[in-house]
Coordinates of C-alpha atoms in Angstrom, one line a residue:
X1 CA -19.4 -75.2 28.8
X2 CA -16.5 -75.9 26.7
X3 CA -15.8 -79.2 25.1
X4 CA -12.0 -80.2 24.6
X5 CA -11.4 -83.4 22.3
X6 CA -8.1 -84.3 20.8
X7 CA -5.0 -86.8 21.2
X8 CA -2.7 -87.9 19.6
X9 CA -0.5 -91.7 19.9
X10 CA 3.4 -90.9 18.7
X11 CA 5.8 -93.9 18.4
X12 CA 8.6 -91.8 17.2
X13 CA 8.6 -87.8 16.7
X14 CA 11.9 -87.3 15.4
X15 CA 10.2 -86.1 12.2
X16 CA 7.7 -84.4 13.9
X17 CA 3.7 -84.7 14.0
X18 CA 0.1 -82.9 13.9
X19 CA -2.4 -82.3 16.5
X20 CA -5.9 -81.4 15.8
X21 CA -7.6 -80.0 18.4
X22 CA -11.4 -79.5 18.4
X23 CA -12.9 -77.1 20.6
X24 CA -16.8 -76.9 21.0
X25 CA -18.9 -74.0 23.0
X26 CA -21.6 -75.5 24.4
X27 CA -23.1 -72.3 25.6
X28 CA -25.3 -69.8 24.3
X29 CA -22.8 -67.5 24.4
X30 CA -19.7 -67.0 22.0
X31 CA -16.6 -67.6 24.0
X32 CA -13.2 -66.2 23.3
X33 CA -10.0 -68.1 23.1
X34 CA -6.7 -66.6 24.2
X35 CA -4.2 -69.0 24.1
X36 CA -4.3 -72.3 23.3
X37 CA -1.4 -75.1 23.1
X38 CA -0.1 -78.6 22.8
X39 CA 0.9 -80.2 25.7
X40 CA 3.8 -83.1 25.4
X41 CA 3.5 -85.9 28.1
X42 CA 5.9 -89.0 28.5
X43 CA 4.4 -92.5 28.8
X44 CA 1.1 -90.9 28.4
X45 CA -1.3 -87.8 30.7
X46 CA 0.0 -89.7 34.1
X47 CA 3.7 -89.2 33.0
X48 CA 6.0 -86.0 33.2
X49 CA 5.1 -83.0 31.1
X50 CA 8.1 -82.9 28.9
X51 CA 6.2 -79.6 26.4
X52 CA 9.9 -78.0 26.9
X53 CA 11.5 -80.8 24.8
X54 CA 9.0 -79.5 21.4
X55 CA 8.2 -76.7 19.6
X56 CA 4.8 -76.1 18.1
X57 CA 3.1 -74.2 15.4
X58 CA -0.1 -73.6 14.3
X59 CA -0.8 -74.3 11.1
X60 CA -4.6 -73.2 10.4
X61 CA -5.8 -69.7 10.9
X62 CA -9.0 -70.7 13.0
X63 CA -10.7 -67.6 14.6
X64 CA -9.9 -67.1 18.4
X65 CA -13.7 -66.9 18.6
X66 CA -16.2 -69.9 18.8
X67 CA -19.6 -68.7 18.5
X68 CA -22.4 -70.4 20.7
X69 CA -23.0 -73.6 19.7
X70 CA -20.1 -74.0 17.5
X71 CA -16.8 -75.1 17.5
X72 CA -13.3 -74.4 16.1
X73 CA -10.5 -77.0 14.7
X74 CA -6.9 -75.8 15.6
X75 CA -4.0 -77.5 13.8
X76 CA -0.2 -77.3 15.2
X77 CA 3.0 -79.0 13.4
X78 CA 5.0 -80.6 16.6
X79 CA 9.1 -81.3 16.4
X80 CA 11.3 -82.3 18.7
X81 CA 13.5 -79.2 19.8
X82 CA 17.0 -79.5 17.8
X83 CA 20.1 -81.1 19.9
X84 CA 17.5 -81.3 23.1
X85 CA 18.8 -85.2 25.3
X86 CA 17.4 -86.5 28.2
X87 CA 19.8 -87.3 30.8

């Protein structure tokens, strides 16, 4: 199995903000990552997924492989998308 942990609380991201995301393999196998991404919710995980509004970049070079019993930290630089408004 695969263990996600990871969240962040924003009161403003105009200037933007980091996300560390922890992923643990559980298994006794090594598992293989191929994509993985920050998701942007309003008013919290309930709320719309406004992703579209950000962009993202990672900023660590963690291995797309997690060995078993490991785990992997993946680091991504969030800002607001330039000259994006909500209607």
């Amino acid at each position: 199995s695969v263990i996600l942990s990871g969240s962040t609380s924003v009161t403003s991201a105009e200037d933007g903000f980091t996300v560390d995301y922890t992923i643990s393999n559980a298994s006794s196998e090594s598992i293989n990552i191929s994509e993985i991404k920050p998701k942007i919710y309003l008013d919290g995980i309930s709320g719309e997924d406004i992703s579209y509004e950000f962009t993202y970049t990672q900023t660590d070079s963690s291995s797309t492989t997690i060995a078993a019993g490991g785990s992997n930290t993946y680091s991504f630089l969030i800002t607001p998308t330039p000259y994006y408004e909500r209607s």
